[in-house]
Tab-separated table of C-alpha atoms in Angstrom:
chain	number	residue	atom	x	y	z
X	1	UNK	CA	0.000	0.000	0.000
X	2	UNK	CA	1.458	3.348	-1.039
X	3	UNK	CA	1.755	6.250	1.378
X	4	UNK	CA	-0.901	8.231	-0.502
X	5	UNK	CA	-3.342	5.301	-0.319
X	6	UNK	CA	-3.469	4.970	3.472
X	7	UNK	CA	-6.898	5.375	5.075
X	8	UNK	CA	-7.529	7.980	7.770
X	9	UNK	CA	-9.183	5.494	10.149
X	10	UNK	CA	-8.770	1.789	10.672
X	11	UNK	CA	-11.591	-0.440	9.380
X	12	UNK	CA	-14.233	-1.355	11.934
X	13	UNK	CA	-13.970	1.802	14.050
X	14	UNK	CA	-16.743	3.759	12.330
X	15	UNK	CA	-19.404	2.685	14.849
X	16	UNK	CA	-17.306	3.891	17.756
X	17	UNK	CA	-16.848	7.276	16.108
X	18	UNK	CA	-20.560	7.612	15.331
X	19	UNK	CA	-21.570	6.806	18.913
X	20	UNK	CA	-18.949	9.182	20.300
X	21	UNK	CA	-19.909	12.066	18.015
X	22	UNK	CA	-23.621	11.763	18.819
X	23	UNK	CA	-22.922	11.542	22.574
X	24	UNK	CA	-20.744	14.664	22.457
X	25	UNK	CA	-23.439	16.451	20.445
X	26	UNK	CA	-26.141	15.745	23.029
X	27	UNK	CA	-23.852	16.756	25.913
X	28	UNK	CA	-22.841	20.002	24.202
X	29	UNK	CA	-26.506	20.778	23.496
X	30	UNK	CA	-27.450	20.361	27.162
X	31	UNK	CA	-24.496	22.399	28.451
X	32	UNK	CA	-25.257	25.200	25.998
X	33	UNK	CA	-28.914	25.224	27.031
X	34	UNK	CA	-28.152	25.364	30.756
X	35	UNK	CA	-25.412	27.941	30.367
X	36	UNK	CA	-27.527	30.286	28.272
X	37	UNK	CA	-30.534	29.921	30.611
X	38	UNK	CA	-28.527	30.900	33.676
X	39	UNK	CA	-27.295	33.977	31.787
X	40	UNK	CA	-24.452	34.705	34.196
X	41	UNK	CA	-20.979	35.809	33.017
X	42	UNK	CA	-19.361	32.609	34.284
X	43	UNK	CA	-21.916	30.361	32.634
X	44	UNK	CA	-21.636	32.244	29.365
X	45	UNK	CA	-17.959	31.290	29.334
X	46	UNK	CA	-18.984	27.688	29.925
X	47	UNK	CA	-21.583	27.927	27.157
X	48	UNK	CA	-18.926	29.200	24.746
X	49	UNK	CA	-17.248	25.787	24.791
X	50	UNK	CA	-20.174	23.848	23.247
X	51	UNK	CA	-20.562	26.578	20.633
X	52	UNK	CA	-17.028	25.809	19.449
X	53	UNK	CA	-17.867	22.101	19.610
X	54	UNK	CA	-20.913	22.559	17.364
X	55	UNK	CA	-18.723	24.315	14.804
X	56	UNK	CA	-15.945	21.699	14.911
X	57	UNK	CA	-17.973	18.462	15.076
X	58	UNK	CA	-19.377	18.556	11.519
X	59	UNK	CA	-15.910	18.869	10.004
X	60	UNK	CA	-14.707	15.787	11.881
X	61	UNK	CA	-16.835	13.844	9.395
X	62	UNK	CA	-14.060	14.501	6.872
X	63	UNK	CA	-11.963	11.826	8.601
X	64	UNK	CA	-14.952	9.584	9.192
X	65	UNK	CA	-15.891	9.611	5.496
X	66	UNK	CA	-12.276	9.268	4.292
X	67	UNK	CA	-11.862	12.665	2.688
X	68	UNK	CA	-15.398	13.522	1.548
X	69	UNK	CA	-16.641	17.053	2.323
X	70	UNK	CA	-20.336	16.645	1.435
X	71	UNK	CA	-21.460	15.085	4.741
X	72	UNK	CA	-19.564	17.753	6.691
X	73	UNK	CA	-21.423	20.656	5.102
X	74	UNK	CA	-24.792	18.949	5.477
X	75	UNK	CA	-24.063	18.239	9.147
X	76	UNK	CA	-22.874	21.833	9.648
X	77	UNK	CA	-26.292	23.227	8.655
X	78	UNK	CA	-28.090	20.925	11.081
X	79	UNK	CA	-25.547	21.678	13.831
X	80	UNK	CA	-26.273	25.415	13.598
X	81	UNK	CA	-30.019	24.789	13.916
X	82	UNK	CA	-29.422	22.416	16.822
X	83	UNK	CA	-27.251	24.964	18.620
X	84	UNK	CA	-29.942	27.611	18.188
X	85	UNK	CA	-32.596	25.359	19.683
X	86	UNK	CA	-30.401	24.822	22.756
X	87	UNK	CA	-31.079	28.404	23.847
X	88	UNK	CA	-34.740	27.526	24.457
X	89	UNK	CA	-35.511	23.825	24.743
X	90	UNK	CA	-33.460	22.387	27.684
X	91	UNK	CA	-34.458	25.112	30.154
X	92	UNK	CA	-38.072	24.899	29.014
X	93	UNK	CA	-38.097	21.146	29.611
X	94	UNK	CA	-36.807	21.688	33.145
X	95	UNK	CA	-39.336	24.391	33.961
X	96	UNK	CA	-42.201	22.392	32.500
X	97	UNK	CA	-41.237	19.298	34.491
X	98	UNK	CA	-40.579	20.796	37.952
X	99	UNK	CA	-41.685	24.444	37.711
X	100	UNK	CA	-44.381	25.969	39.916
X	101	UNK	CA	-47.087	28.235	38.402
X	102	UNK	CA	-47.335	31.528	40.286
X	103	UNK	CA	-49.371	34.703	39.843
X	104	UNK	CA	-46.621	37.277	40.305
X	105	UNK	CA	-46.709	41.056	40.726
X	106	UNK	CA	-44.281	43.223	38.764
X	107	UNK	CA	-41.973	45.360	40.895
X	108	UNK	CA	-38.831	47.229	39.862
X	109	UNK	CA	-37.546	47.054	36.303
X	110	UNK	CA	-34.247	47.867	34.603
X	111	UNK	CA	-33.599	48.391	30.907
X	112	UNK	CA	-30.626	47.020	28.986
X	113	UNK	CA	-30.685	49.036	25.768
X	114	UNK	CA	-29.601	47.310	22.583
X	115	UNK	CA	-28.271	49.873	20.112
X	116	UNK	CA	-28.425	47.418	17.213
X	117	UNK	CA	-32.138	46.657	17.564
X	118	UNK	CA	-33.121	49.918	19.275
X	119	UNK	CA	-35.064	47.992	21.937
X	120	UNK	CA	-34.788	47.355	25.657
X	121	UNK	CA	-34.386	44.016	27.367
X	122	UNK	CA	-36.198	44.517	30.651
X	123	UNK	CA	-35.266	42.725	33.866
X	124	UNK	CA	-38.259	42.607	36.209
X	125	UNK	CA	-38.255	41.908	39.916
X	126	UNK	CA	-41.317	39.833	40.786
X	127	UNK	CA	-43.068	39.160	44.074
X	128	UNK	CA	-45.323	36.227	44.901
X	129	UNK	CA	-48.915	36.276	46.280
X	130	UNK	CA	-47.548	36.472	49.834
X	131	UNK	CA	-45.394	39.487	48.981
X	132	UNK	CA	-42.016	37.703	49.043
X	133	UNK	CA	-39.570	38.410	46.235
X	134	UNK	CA	-39.229	35.553	43.786
X	135	UNK	CA	-35.680	34.323	43.077
X	136	UNK	CA	-34.225	35.512	39.805
X	137	UNK	CA	-35.469	38.188	37.448
X	138	UNK	CA	-37.856	37.897	34.552
X	139	UNK	CA	-36.187	39.057	31.336
X	140	UNK	CA	-38.543	40.163	28.596
X	141	UNK	CA	-38.626	42.647	25.740
X	142	UNK	CA	-42.246	43.520	26.547
X	143	UNK	CA	-42.935	46.461	28.863
X	144	UNK	CA	-45.036	45.762	31.973
X	145	UNK	CA	-45.917	48.583	34.376
X	146	UNK	CA	-45.198	48.111	38.098
X	147	UNK	CA	-48.048	46.453	39.975
X	148	UNK	CA	-49.323	44.444	37.001
X	149	UNK	CA	-49.952	40.718	37.404
X	150	UNK	CA	-48.205	38.049	35.327
X	151	UNK	CA	-48.650	34.294	35.163
X	152	UNK	CA	-45.153	32.887	35.478
X	153	UNK	CA	-43.422	29.567	36.119
X	154	UNK	CA	-40.778	29.580	38.846
X	155	UNK	CA	-37.995	27.103	39.506
X	156	UNK	CA	-38.352	25.545	42.987
X	157	UNK	CA	-34.592	24.929	42.989
X	158	UNK	CA	-33.921	28.609	42.395
X	159	UNK	CA	-31.511	27.873	39.540
X	160	UNK	CA	-33.435	29.340	36.608
X	161	UNK	CA	-35.154	32.705	36.502
X	162	UNK	CA	-38.973	32.897	36.252
X	163	UNK	CA	-40.505	32.485	32.824
X	164	UNK	CA	-43.844	33.518	31.416
X	165	UNK	CA	-46.307	30.635	31.428
X	166	UNK	CA	-47.422	31.458	27.904
X	167	UNK	CA	-43.855	30.963	26.647
X	168	UNK	CA	-43.887	27.340	27.769
X	169	UNK	CA	-46.954	26.723	25.622
X	170	UNK	CA	-45.154	27.632	22.398
X	171	UNK	CA	-41.891	25.755	22.848
X	172	UNK	CA	-43.085	22.826	20.721
X	173	UNK	CA	-41.820	24.685	17.641
X	174	UNK	CA	-38.279	24.713	19.019
X	175	UNK	CA	-38.614	21.103	20.151
X	176	UNK	CA	-39.584	19.978	16.652
X	177	UNK	CA	-36.687	21.985	15.209
X	178	UNK	CA	-34.302	20.357	17.690
X	179	UNK	CA	-35.488	16.842	16.843
X	180	UNK	CA	-35.301	17.440	13.082
X	181	UNK	CA	-31.846	19.002	13.389
X	182	UNK	CA	-30.531	16.158	15.522
X	183	UNK	CA	-31.981	13.556	13.147
X	184	UNK	CA	-30.360	15.328	10.201
X	185	UNK	CA	-27.018	15.557	11.976
X	186	UNK	CA	-27.177	11.883	12.959
X	187	UNK	CA	-28.119	10.911	9.395
X	188	UNK	CA	-25.166	12.821	7.930
X	189	UNK	CA	-22.866	11.158	10.467
X	190	UNK	CA	-24.114	7.674	9.573
X	191	UNK	CA	-23.789	8.362	5.836
X	192	UNK	CA	-20.231	9.589	6.361
X	193	UNK	CA	-19.414	6.446	8.351
X	194	UNK	CA	-20.874	4.122	5.692
X	195	UNK	CA	-19.048	5.853	2.845
X	196	UNK	CA	-15.786	5.851	4.738
X	197	UNK	CA	-16.117	2.222	5.801
X	198	UNK	CA	-16.758	1.135	2.220
X	199	UNK	CA	-13.597	2.871	1.109
X	200	UNK	CA	-11.580	1.428	3.992
X	201	UNK	CA	-12.763	-2.148	3.487
X	202	UNK	CA	-12.592	-1.994	-0.312
X	203	UNK	CA	-9.125	-0.526	-0.345
X	204	UNK	CA	-7.046	-3.762	-0.156
X	205	UNK	CA	-9.029	-5.378	-2.988
X	206	UNK	CA	-8.627	-2.280	-5.116
X	207	UNK	CA	-4.842	-2.309	-4.769
X	208	UNK	CA	-4.274	-6.082	-5.052
X	209	UNK	CA	-1.981	-7.131	-7.924
X	210	UNK	CA	-0.602	-3.639	-8.458
X	211	UNK	CA	3.214	-3.263	-8.562
X	212	UNK	CA	4.704	-1.891	-5.396
X	213	UNK	CA	7.506	0.005	-7.171
X	214	UNK	CA	7.814	2.099	-10.299
X	215	UNK	CA	10.567	-0.068	-11.845
X	216	UNK	CA	9.809	-1.902	-15.121
X	217	UNK	CA	9.276	-5.654	-14.889
X	218	UNK	CA	10.639	-6.498	-18.329
X	219	UNK	CA	14.213	-6.728	-19.562
X	220	UNK	CA	16.764	-4.003	-19.178
X	221	UNK	CA	17.144	-1.379	-21.861
X	222	UNK	CA	20.922	-1.730	-21.732
X	223	UNK	CA	21.032	-5.290	-23.039
X	224	UNK	CA	18.590	-4.741	-25.892
X	225	UNK	CA	15.825	-6.954	-24.520
X	226	UNK	CA	12.153	-6.113	-23.997
X	227	UNK	CA	9.234	-7.727	-22.157
X	228	UNK	CA	9.626	-11.453	-21.571
X	229	UNK	CA	13.358	-11.332	-22.245
X	230	UNK	CA	13.001	-11.107	-26.070
X	231	UNK	CA	15.663	-9.189	-27.934
X	232	UNK	CA	14.422	-6.058	-29.600
X	233	UNK	CA	17.759	-4.634	-30.816
X	234	UNK	CA	19.966	-5.352	-33.881
X	235	UNK	CA	21.067	-8.940	-34.447
X	236	UNK	CA	24.670	-9.624	-33.455
X	237	UNK	CA	27.155	-11.630	-35.581
X	238	UNK	CA	28.271	-15.048	-34.389
X	239	UNK	CA	31.509	-14.828	-32.541
X	240	UNK	CA	33.380	-17.107	-34.947
X	241	UNK	CA	32.150	-15.660	-38.294
X	242	UNK	CA	34.588	-13.722	-40.552
X	243	UNK	CA	33.640	-10.364	-41.935
X	244	UNK	CA	33.197	-10.323	-45.739
X	245	UNK	CA	35.393	-7.977	-47.630
């Protein structure tokens, strides 16, 4: 096997790579979702790691598919959609599973002005029916006057900030997008593995019988012989014959 004909992976390891890539994808999706939901400076640094992972993972299919770039670009599109869904779906699942519905009263509010969009992202302090301040702040672009009532879902663990109850009713769109994106990413990974494995396993048969060096197999050009040892040059005189005058 020539140096240029070596495969990038050993045959039989495609399944291990597929399982590992999908496991890393799910883990990165969850970490990104939790980090973005907490919205603290430290957790945003943590969430930056899976963003880099989502960009790098699709291009690892180049090695899995033995040099093909098509599966990588298809997986890259689905990875971007999957990363976008992580900003909404994991936290919504948590709040829907263990969250407590509360009728909250709007208190103080602060505005974080976005010069690019020309809008404010408001951070509201909420109080419960008994007057106690709820943990975390509700962040919304909508403007609610102080004293107004909002139906929110609170986290009994105090990890996530309150969320509007109506927002949890519309998360199915992001859930469908996440499932479709993950299925597309997984499909591109499997296709890359199958294509690469075919090339790896078919490689020895494709190179069988080929010469291992670039040297000719026939006779040498210096002795006037060609393939099979036949003479192709000018006939020589017998050693004992006299030259005619």
